[in-house]
Amino acid sequence: IVTESTGGIDLPSKIAFPAGFAYFKVGLPGGFDLGAKYGENSATFKKGNSEFKTASKIYGVELRKHIFGRSELSGLLLPDISVNLSVDGIDGYLRKTEVYSVKTAEIYNGNNYDQTVNTDYEWKSKWNAGQVGLRGVISKKLLLITPFAGIGIGKNFGETATTITNNGRITLDPDFGPNQSVELNSVNKKKSKSDDISFNYNIGAEFNLLLLNVGANYYASKDTRRIY
């Protein structure tokens, strides 16, 4: 489940929607594991005059070194402790549109008039970002379930490009002269780079059912919340 902020007038401030992920892991000599993940999510929400669309692709690789707990004896009595080095990336976009139309009664210098505002608003962001991270993880297998928890630090990289467009008109009625109608047209563009360092944590569990391994994980950092 992915949670996104919408910033919409009619839409809720945040919307949660499902995301699918696939994980692959292979054991290597020397207590190492090599893993990879890939996931996609997309969603469209409409309410009133607002529409919200988003889609992302998430991918990454991870090298894990088991420090403690891989032997039969320690695995029975003690938890498994590992250190993970990972590289993750995300590509996607977010688009918000709203049609705003309102008519109000106004008074100026004793004159009554109606003011009508009609605007089309669009916010579109595209991002290509990622993170190189180092994480410590502790886990313990208990029959068919293996709970785990981790804490890490990551160096972020990438870029987000945002364009905000407003097209509309303000109209005054009755006619106050040649300036009774004014166009509202603006385009603002901005690019921001992500190069900060963030701290994060996750908790979850894996369920072993015959040949099937099913997991649930909650991941949180300063600006991100994900459940998968």
C-alpha atoms as an extended CHARMM CRD file, in Angstrom:
* protein
*
       228  EXT
         1         1  ILE       CA              0.0000000000        0.0000000000        0.0000000000  PROA      1               0.0000000000
         2         2  VAL       CA              1.3800000000        3.3860000000       -1.0200000000  PROA      2               0.0000000000
         3         3  THR       CA              0.1920000000        6.7020000000        0.4310000000  PROA      3               0.0000000000
         4         4  GLU       CA              0.3690000000        9.9130000000       -1.6230000000  PROA      4               0.0000000000
         5         5  SER       CA             -0.4950000000       13.5220000000       -0.7520000000  PROA      5               0.0000000000
         6         6  THR       CA             -2.9990000000       15.0100000000       -3.2130000000  PROA      6               0.0000000000
         7         7  GLY       CA             -3.2480000000       18.6730000000       -2.2340000000  PROA      7               0.0000000000
         8         8  GLY       CA             -6.7120000000       18.7040000000       -3.8130000000  PROA      8               0.0000000000
         9         9  ILE       CA             -9.6920000000       20.8860000000       -2.9690000000  PROA      9               0.0000000000
        10        10  ASP       CA            -12.2810000000       18.1370000000       -3.4110000000  PROA      10              0.0000000000
        11        11  LEU       CA            -10.0200000000       15.1090000000       -2.8210000000  PROA      11              0.0000000000
        12        12  PRO       CA             -8.8090000000       13.9320000000        0.6030000000  PROA      12              0.0000000000
        13        13  SER       CA             -5.3960000000       15.2900000000        1.6090000000  PROA      13              0.0000000000
        14        14  LYS       CA             -3.9030000000       11.7690000000        1.3440000000  PROA      14              0.0000000000
        15        15  ILE       CA             -4.9210000000        8.6740000000       -0.6290000000  PROA      15              0.0000000000
        16        16  ALA       CA             -3.7400000000        5.0830000000       -0.0910000000  PROA      16              0.0000000000
        17        17  PHE       CA             -3.7600000000        2.4960000000       -2.8890000000  PROA      17              0.0000000000
        18        18  PRO       CA             -2.2630000000       -0.9860000000       -3.4720000000  PROA      18              0.0000000000
        19        19  ALA       CA              1.1340000000       -1.5990000000       -5.0720000000  PROA      19              0.0000000000
        20        20  GLY       CA              2.5530000000       -4.9100000000       -6.2930000000  PROA      20              0.0000000000
        21        21  PHE       CA              6.1320000000       -6.0340000000       -5.5890000000  PROA      21              0.0000000000
        22        22  ALA       CA              8.1710000000       -9.0940000000       -6.5930000000  PROA      22              0.0000000000
        23        23  TYR       CA             11.2670000000      -10.2170000000       -4.6630000000  PROA      23              0.0000000000
        24        24  PHE       CA             14.0400000000      -12.6000000000       -5.6480000000  PROA      24              0.0000000000
        25        25  LYS       CA             16.8290000000      -13.8520000000       -3.3860000000  PROA      25              0.0000000000
        26        26  VAL       CA             19.6980000000      -16.3120000000       -3.8410000000  PROA      26              0.0000000000
        27        27  GLY       CA             22.2210000000      -17.5570000000       -1.2840000000  PROA      27              0.0000000000
        28        28  LEU       CA             25.9430000000      -17.0560000000       -1.8970000000  PROA      28              0.0000000000
        29        29  PRO       CA             29.0370000000      -18.5250000000       -0.2210000000  PROA      29              0.0000000000
        30        30  GLY       CA             30.4880000000      -16.8330000000        2.8440000000  PROA      30              0.0000000000
        31        31  GLY       CA             27.1630000000      -15.9620000000        4.4530000000  PROA      31              0.0000000000
        32        32  PHE       CA             26.0340000000      -13.5970000000        1.6880000000  PROA      32              0.0000000000
        33        33  ASP       CA             22.6270000000      -13.2520000000        0.0250000000  PROA      33              0.0000000000
        34        34  LEU       CA             21.9340000000      -11.3970000000       -3.2120000000  PROA      34              0.0000000000
        35        35  GLY       CA             18.4270000000      -10.0740000000       -3.7440000000  PROA      35              0.0000000000
        36        36  ALA       CA             16.4410000000       -8.0050000000       -6.2390000000  PROA      36              0.0000000000
        37        37  LYS       CA             12.9960000000       -6.3960000000       -6.2280000000  PROA      37              0.0000000000
        38        38  TYR       CA             10.6450000000       -4.8100000000       -8.7360000000  PROA      38              0.0000000000
        39        39  GLY       CA              7.2600000000       -3.2330000000       -8.2730000000  PROA      39              0.0000000000
        40        40  GLU       CA              4.7070000000       -1.0140000000       -9.9680000000  PROA      40              0.0000000000
        41        41  ASN       CA              1.7630000000        1.0500000000       -8.8140000000  PROA      41              0.0000000000
        42        42  SER       CA             -0.7600000000        3.2610000000      -10.5460000000  PROA      42              0.0000000000
        43        43  ALA       CA             -3.9800000000        4.9250000000       -9.5050000000  PROA      43              0.0000000000
        44        44  THR       CA             -6.6050000000        7.3860000000      -10.6940000000  PROA      44              0.0000000000
        45        45  PHE       CA             -9.0830000000        9.1390000000       -8.3970000000  PROA      45              0.0000000000
        46        46  LYS       CA            -11.8490000000       11.5560000000       -9.2860000000  PROA      46              0.0000000000
        47        47  LYS       CA            -14.1040000000       13.5940000000       -7.0410000000  PROA      47              0.0000000000
        48        48  GLY       CA            -16.0520000000       16.6900000000       -7.9350000000  PROA      48              0.0000000000
        49        49  ASN       CA            -13.9260000000       18.8280000000      -10.2400000000  PROA      49              0.0000000000
        50        50  SER       CA            -10.6500000000       17.2150000000       -9.1240000000  PROA      50              0.0000000000
        51        51  GLU       CA             -8.6660000000       14.3730000000      -10.6480000000  PROA      51              0.0000000000
        52        52  PHE       CA             -5.5050000000       12.7110000000       -9.3200000000  PROA      52              0.0000000000
        53        53  LYS       CA             -3.3050000000       10.3260000000      -11.3140000000  PROA      53              0.0000000000
        54        54  THR       CA             -0.0340000000        8.7030000000      -10.3400000000  PROA      54              0.0000000000
        55        55  ALA       CA              2.1720000000        5.8200000000      -11.4680000000  PROA      55              0.0000000000
        56        56  SER       CA              5.6040000000        4.5910000000      -10.3710000000  PROA      56              0.0000000000
        57        57  LYS       CA              8.1280000000        1.8370000000      -10.9900000000  PROA      57              0.0000000000
        58        58  ILE       CA             10.2690000000        0.7560000000       -8.0450000000  PROA      58              0.0000000000
        59        59  TYR       CA             13.3340000000       -1.4570000000       -8.3910000000  PROA      59              0.0000000000
        60        60  GLY       CA             16.5080000000       -2.3250000000       -6.5320000000  PROA      60              0.0000000000
        61        61  VAL       CA             19.2640000000       -4.7930000000       -5.6550000000  PROA      61              0.0000000000
        62        62  GLU       CA             20.5850000000       -5.7790000000       -2.2550000000  PROA      62              0.0000000000
        63        63  LEU       CA             23.6660000000       -7.5800000000       -0.9430000000  PROA      63              0.0000000000
        64        64  ARG       CA             23.2400000000       -9.0070000000        2.5500000000  PROA      64              0.0000000000
        65        65  LYS       CA             25.9860000000      -10.2680000000        4.8480000000  PROA      65              0.0000000000
        66        66  HSD       CA             24.8640000000      -12.4830000000        7.7170000000  PROA      66              0.0000000000
        67        67  ILE       CA             26.9150000000      -11.5700000000       10.7560000000  PROA      67              0.0000000000
        68        68  PHE       CA             25.3060000000      -13.8070000000       13.3320000000  PROA      68              0.0000000000
        69        69  GLY       CA             22.7350000000      -16.5960000000       13.6410000000  PROA      69              0.0000000000
        70        70  ARG       CA             23.1650000000      -18.6720000000       10.4710000000  PROA      70              0.0000000000
        71        71  SER       CA             24.4500000000      -21.8520000000       12.1660000000  PROA      71              0.0000000000
        72        72  GLU       CA             22.0090000000      -24.5100000000       13.3600000000  PROA      72              0.0000000000
        73        73  LEU       CA             22.7770000000      -23.9130000000       17.0370000000  PROA      73              0.0000000000
        74        74  SER       CA             22.6790000000      -20.1190000000       16.9750000000  PROA      74              0.0000000000
        75        75  GLY       CA             19.6650000000      -20.1680000000       14.6680000000  PROA      75              0.0000000000
        76        76  LEU       CA             17.6920000000      -22.1080000000       17.2620000000  PROA      76              0.0000000000
        77        77  LEU       CA             18.6730000000      -20.0060000000       20.2510000000  PROA      77              0.0000000000
        78        78  LEU       CA             19.6630000000      -16.5680000000       18.9600000000  PROA      78              0.0000000000
        79        79  PRO       CA             18.3650000000      -14.1050000000       16.3530000000  PROA      79              0.0000000000
        80        80  ASP       CA             19.9160000000      -13.6010000000       12.9440000000  PROA      80              0.0000000000
        81        81  ILE       CA             21.7510000000      -10.2990000000       12.5340000000  PROA      81              0.0000000000
        82        82  SER       CA             22.7680000000       -9.0280000000        9.1200000000  PROA      82              0.0000000000
        83        83  VAL       CA             24.0780000000       -5.9390000000        7.3410000000  PROA      83              0.0000000000
        84        84  ASN       CA             22.5650000000       -4.9660000000        3.9790000000  PROA      84              0.0000000000
        85        85  LEU       CA             23.9580000000       -2.7680000000        1.2300000000  PROA      85              0.0000000000
        86        86  SER       CA             21.2710000000       -1.7310000000       -1.2580000000  PROA      86              0.0000000000
        87        87  VAL       CA             20.6860000000        0.4270000000       -4.3210000000  PROA      87              0.0000000000
        88        88  ASP       CA             17.0530000000        1.3840000000       -5.0140000000  PROA      88              0.0000000000
        89        89  GLY       CA             15.4200000000        3.4680000000       -7.7290000000  PROA      89              0.0000000000
        90        90  ILE       CA             11.9980000000        4.9110000000       -8.4970000000  PROA      90              0.0000000000
        91        91  ASP       CA             10.6120000000        6.4610000000      -11.7100000000  PROA      91              0.0000000000
        92        92  GLY       CA              7.1430000000        7.9200000000      -11.9670000000  PROA      92              0.0000000000
        93        93  TYR       CA              4.8010000000       10.8460000000      -12.2620000000  PROA      93              0.0000000000
        94        94  LEU       CA              1.9520000000       12.5720000000      -10.4470000000  PROA      94              0.0000000000
        95        95  ARG       CA             -0.7040000000       14.7080000000      -12.1290000000  PROA      95              0.0000000000
        96        96  LYS       CA             -3.4000000000       16.7410000000      -10.3860000000  PROA      96              0.0000000000
        97        97  THR       CA             -6.0670000000       18.7420000000      -12.2210000000  PROA      97              0.0000000000
        98        98  GLU       CA             -8.9190000000       20.8750000000      -10.9060000000  PROA      98              0.0000000000
        99        99  VAL       CA            -11.5900000000       23.0230000000      -12.5290000000  PROA      99              0.0000000000
       100       100  TYR       CA            -12.4380000000       25.9410000000      -10.2540000000  PROA      100             0.0000000000
       101       101  SER       CA            -15.5310000000       28.0260000000      -10.8960000000  PROA      101             0.0000000000
       102       102  VAL       CA            -17.1630000000       30.4300000000       -8.4210000000  PROA      102             0.0000000000
       103       103  LYS       CA            -19.4710000000       33.4520000000       -8.6140000000  PROA      103             0.0000000000
       104       104  THR       CA            -19.6220000000       35.9740000000       -5.7580000000  PROA      104             0.0000000000
       105       105  ALA       CA            -21.5460000000       39.1650000000       -5.0780000000  PROA      105             0.0000000000
       106       106  GLU       CA            -19.2580000000       42.1640000000       -4.4680000000  PROA      106             0.0000000000
       107       107  ILE       CA            -19.6050000000       45.8690000000       -3.5890000000  PROA      107             0.0000000000
       108       108  TYR       CA            -17.1650000000       48.5750000000       -4.7300000000  PROA      108             0.0000000000
       109       109  ASN       CA            -17.7560000000       52.3110000000       -4.0830000000  PROA      109             0.0000000000
       110       110  GLY       CA            -21.4290000000       51.6070000000       -3.4750000000  PROA      110             0.0000000000
       111       111  ASN       CA            -21.8330000000       49.6590000000       -6.7150000000  PROA      111             0.0000000000
       112       112  ASN       CA            -23.0830000000       46.0710000000       -6.6200000000  PROA      112             0.0000000000
       113       113  TYR       CA            -21.6310000000       43.6190000000       -9.1000000000  PROA      113             0.0000000000
       114       114  ASP       CA            -20.9910000000       39.9190000000       -9.5990000000  PROA      114             0.0000000000
       115       115  GLN       CA            -17.4720000000       38.5270000000       -9.8810000000  PROA      115             0.0000000000
       116       116  THR       CA            -17.0030000000       35.2090000000      -11.6860000000  PROA      116             0.0000000000
       117       117  VAL       CA            -13.7430000000       33.2600000000      -11.5240000000  PROA      117             0.0000000000
       118       118  ASN       CA            -13.1200000000       30.2940000000      -13.8440000000  PROA      118             0.0000000000
       119       119  THR       CA             -9.7360000000       28.5620000000      -13.8310000000  PROA      119             0.0000000000
       120       120  ASP       CA             -8.2030000000       25.2760000000      -14.9660000000  PROA      120             0.0000000000
       121       121  TYR       CA             -5.3740000000       24.1350000000      -12.6940000000  PROA      121             0.0000000000
       122       122  GLU       CA             -2.7820000000       21.4340000000      -13.4060000000  PROA      122             0.0000000000
       123       123  TRP       CA              0.1210000000       20.2030000000      -11.3080000000  PROA      123             0.0000000000
       124       124  LYS       CA              2.4230000000       17.6510000000      -12.9370000000  PROA      124             0.0000000000
       125       125  SER       CA              5.5810000000       16.1820000000      -11.4060000000  PROA      125             0.0000000000
       126       126  LYS       CA              7.9580000000       13.6290000000      -12.8910000000  PROA      126             0.0000000000
       127       127  TRP       CA             10.7090000000       12.0160000000      -10.8840000000  PROA      127             0.0000000000
       128       128  ASN       CA             13.7050000000        9.7760000000      -11.4130000000  PROA      128             0.0000000000
       129       129  ALA       CA             15.3370000000        9.1690000000       -8.0610000000  PROA      129             0.0000000000
       130       130  GLY       CA             17.0190000000        6.5580000000       -5.9360000000  PROA      130             0.0000000000
       131       131  GLN       CA             18.9730000000        5.7650000000       -2.8180000000  PROA      131             0.0000000000
       132       132  VAL       CA             22.1590000000        3.9670000000       -1.8200000000  PROA      132             0.0000000000
       133       133  GLY       CA             21.5730000000        2.5650000000        1.6440000000  PROA      133             0.0000000000
       134       134  LEU       CA             23.1960000000        0.6720000000        4.4910000000  PROA      134             0.0000000000
       135       135  ARG       CA             20.9110000000       -1.1810000000        6.8940000000  PROA      135             0.0000000000
       136       136  GLY       CA             21.1570000000       -3.4320000000        9.9140000000  PROA      136             0.0000000000
       137       137  VAL       CA             18.4760000000       -6.1110000000       10.2740000000  PROA      137             0.0000000000
       138       138  ILE       CA             17.5900000000       -8.4560000000       13.1350000000  PROA      138             0.0000000000
       139       139  SER       CA             15.2570000000      -11.4290000000       12.6440000000  PROA      139             0.0000000000
       140       140  LYS       CA             14.2680000000      -14.6740000000       14.3710000000  PROA      140             0.0000000000
       141       141  LYS       CA             12.5800000000      -17.6970000000       12.8350000000  PROA      141             0.0000000000
       142       142  LEU       CA              9.7000000000      -19.0080000000       14.9370000000  PROA      142             0.0000000000
       143       143  LEU       CA              8.2300000000      -22.1390000000       13.3370000000  PROA      143             0.0000000000
       144       144  LEU       CA              6.4550000000      -20.8690000000       10.1840000000  PROA      144             0.0000000000
       145       145  ILE       CA              6.9440000000      -17.1540000000       10.8000000000  PROA      145             0.0000000000
       146       146  THR       CA             10.0710000000      -14.9910000000       10.8140000000  PROA      146             0.0000000000
       147       147  PRO       CA              9.5850000000      -11.4850000000       12.2830000000  PROA      147             0.0000000000
       148       148  PHE       CA             12.2370000000       -8.8930000000       11.4980000000  PROA      148             0.0000000000
       149       149  ALA       CA             13.1410000000       -5.2570000000       12.1040000000  PROA      149             0.0000000000
       150       150  GLY       CA             15.7380000000       -2.9590000000       10.6010000000  PROA      150             0.0000000000
       151       151  ILE       CA             17.2160000000        0.4990000000       10.8200000000  PROA      151             0.0000000000
       152       152  GLY       CA             19.3050000000        2.2020000000        8.1760000000  PROA      152             0.0000000000
       153       153  ILE       CA             20.7870000000        5.2880000000        6.5960000000  PROA      153             0.0000000000
       154       154  GLY       CA             20.5930000000        6.2260000000        2.9290000000  PROA      154             0.0000000000
       155       155  LYS       CA             22.1060000000        8.7110000000        0.4970000000  PROA      155             0.0000000000
       156       156  ASN       CA             19.4400000000        9.9710000000       -1.9050000000  PROA      156             0.0000000000
       157       157  PHE       CA             20.0140000000       10.9770000000       -5.5270000000  PROA      157             0.0000000000
       158       158  GLY       CA             17.8870000000       11.9750000000       -8.5180000000  PROA      158             0.0000000000
       159       159  GLU       CA             15.6930000000       14.7810000000       -9.7980000000  PROA      159             0.0000000000
       160       160  THR       CA             12.0430000000       15.8630000000       -9.7680000000  PROA      160             0.0000000000
       161       161  ALA       CA             10.6090000000       18.2330000000      -12.4030000000  PROA      161             0.0000000000
       162       162  THR       CA              7.3470000000       20.0400000000      -11.6050000000  PROA      162             0.0000000000
       163       163  THR       CA              5.1380000000       22.2070000000      -13.8250000000  PROA      163             0.0000000000
       164       164  ILE       CA              2.1630000000       24.1670000000      -12.4240000000  PROA      164             0.0000000000
       165       165  THR       CA             -0.2560000000       25.6820000000      -14.9380000000  PROA      165             0.0000000000
       166       166  ASN       CA             -3.2260000000       27.9940000000      -14.3640000000  PROA      166             0.0000000000
       167       167  ASN       CA             -5.5100000000       29.0940000000      -17.2090000000  PROA      167             0.0000000000
       168       168  GLY       CA             -8.6450000000       31.0940000000      -16.4970000000  PROA      168             0.0000000000
       169       169  ARG       CA            -10.5140000000       34.3800000000      -16.4100000000  PROA      169             0.0000000000
       170       170  ILE       CA            -12.0590000000       36.8220000000      -13.9310000000  PROA      170             0.0000000000
       171       171  THR       CA            -15.2190000000       38.5080000000      -15.1950000000  PROA      171             0.0000000000
       172       172  LEU       CA            -17.1190000000       41.4160000000      -13.6220000000  PROA      172             0.0000000000
       173       173  ASP       CA            -20.8140000000       41.9730000000      -14.2770000000  PROA      173             0.0000000000
       174       174  PRO       CA            -22.2640000000       44.5060000000      -14.9310000000  PROA      174             0.0000000000
       175       175  ASP       CA            -19.7680000000       46.0810000000      -17.2940000000  PROA      175             0.0000000000
       176       176  PHE       CA            -17.3220000000       48.4400000000      -15.5300000000  PROA      176             0.0000000000
       177       177  GLY       CA            -15.4800000000       49.3770000000      -18.6770000000  PROA      177             0.0000000000
       178       178  PRO       CA            -12.8310000000       47.8180000000      -20.9090000000  PROA      178             0.0000000000
       179       179  ASN       CA            -11.1440000000       45.9190000000      -18.0540000000  PROA      179             0.0000000000
       180       180  GLN       CA            -14.1710000000       44.0080000000      -16.8280000000  PROA      180             0.0000000000
       181       181  SER       CA            -12.5910000000       40.7020000000      -17.9250000000  PROA      181             0.0000000000
       182       182  VAL       CA             -9.0470000000       39.6860000000      -17.0360000000  PROA      182             0.0000000000
       183       183  GLU       CA             -7.2230000000       36.5390000000      -18.1270000000  PROA      183             0.0000000000
       184       184  LEU       CA             -5.3580000000       34.4400000000      -15.5700000000  PROA      184             0.0000000000
       185       185  ASN       CA             -2.5890000000       32.5440000000      -17.3330000000  PROA      185             0.0000000000
       186       186  SER       CA              0.5640000000       31.3350000000      -15.6180000000  PROA      186             0.0000000000
       187       187  VAL       CA              3.1170000000       28.5390000000      -16.0180000000  PROA      187             0.0000000000
       188       188  ASN       CA              5.6600000000       27.8150000000      -13.2850000000  PROA      188             0.0000000000
       189       189  LYS       CA              8.4090000000       25.2410000000      -13.7340000000  PROA      189             0.0000000000
       190       190  LYS       CA             10.8410000000       23.9660000000      -11.1410000000  PROA      190             0.0000000000
       191       191  LYS       CA             13.4490000000       21.2220000000      -10.9040000000  PROA      191             0.0000000000
       192       192  SER       CA             14.7180000000       19.9180000000       -7.6000000000  PROA      192             0.0000000000
       193       193  LYS       CA             17.5380000000       17.5100000000       -6.9350000000  PROA      193             0.0000000000
       194       194  SER       CA             17.5780000000       14.9930000000       -4.1300000000  PROA      194             0.0000000000
       195       195  ASP       CA             20.9960000000       14.6670000000       -2.5300000000  PROA      195             0.0000000000
       196       196  ASP       CA             20.1990000000       14.5210000000        1.1840000000  PROA      196             0.0000000000
       197       197  ILE       CA             20.8460000000       11.7780000000        3.7130000000  PROA      197             0.0000000000
       198       198  SER       CA             17.8420000000       10.1220000000        5.3570000000  PROA      198             0.0000000000
       199       199  PHE       CA             17.3190000000        7.7030000000        8.2130000000  PROA      199             0.0000000000
       200       200  ASN       CA             14.6990000000        4.9700000000        7.9500000000  PROA      200             0.0000000000
       201       201  TYR       CA             13.3490000000        1.8850000000        9.6530000000  PROA      201             0.0000000000
       202       202  ASN       CA             11.1840000000       -1.1130000000        8.8110000000  PROA      202             0.0000000000
       203       203  ILE       CA              9.3720000000       -3.9140000000       10.6070000000  PROA      203             0.0000000000
       204       204  GLY       CA              7.6560000000       -6.9890000000        9.1830000000  PROA      204             0.0000000000
       205       205  ALA       CA              7.4360000000      -10.7470000000        8.9790000000  PROA      205             0.0000000000
       206       206  GLU       CA              7.8590000000      -13.5960000000        6.5060000000  PROA      206             0.0000000000
       207       207  PHE       CA              5.5130000000      -16.5970000000        6.4280000000  PROA      207             0.0000000000
       208       208  ASN       CA              6.8300000000      -19.9290000000        5.1570000000  PROA      208             0.0000000000
       209       209  LEU       CA              4.0560000000      -22.1060000000        3.7060000000  PROA      209             0.0000000000
       210       210  LEU       CA              5.5020000000      -25.1960000000        2.0150000000  PROA      210             0.0000000000
       211       211  LEU       CA              7.3630000000      -23.8260000000       -1.0390000000  PROA      211             0.0000000000
       212       212  LEU       CA              5.6770000000      -20.4380000000       -0.7980000000  PROA      212             0.0000000000
       213       213  ASN       CA              7.2380000000      -17.5470000000        1.0880000000  PROA      213             0.0000000000
       214       214  VAL       CA              4.8790000000      -14.6210000000        1.7950000000  PROA      214             0.0000000000
       215       215  GLY       CA              6.0070000000      -11.4410000000        3.5190000000  PROA      215             0.0000000000
       216       216  ALA       CA              4.5750000000       -8.2290000000        4.9650000000  PROA      216             0.0000000000
       217       217  ASN       CA              6.7540000000       -5.1770000000        5.5260000000  PROA      217             0.0000000000
       218       218  TYR       CA              6.2360000000       -1.6240000000        6.8140000000  PROA      218             0.0000000000
       219       219  TYR       CA              8.9070000000        0.8670000000        5.7000000000  PROA      219             0.0000000000
       220       220  ALA       CA              9.1450000000        4.4710000000        6.8670000000  PROA      220             0.0000000000
       221       221  SER       CA             11.5270000000        7.3640000000        6.3060000000  PROA      221             0.0000000000
       222       222  LYS       CA             11.2140000000       11.1330000000        6.6240000000  PROA      222             0.0000000000
       223       223  ASP       CA              8.9980000000       11.5420000000        3.5170000000  PROA      223             0.0000000000
       224       224  THR       CA              7.8830000000        8.0100000000        2.6620000000  PROA      224             0.0000000000
       225       225  ARG       CA              5.4440000000        5.4690000000        4.0950000000  PROA      225             0.0000000000
       226       226  ARG       CA              4.9900000000        2.0710000000        2.4570000000  PROA      226             0.0000000000
       227       227  ILE       CA              3.3490000000       -1.2040000000        3.4240000000  PROA      227             0.0000000000
       228       228  TYR       CA              4.0560000000       -4.2920000000        1.3000000000  PROA      228             0.0000000000
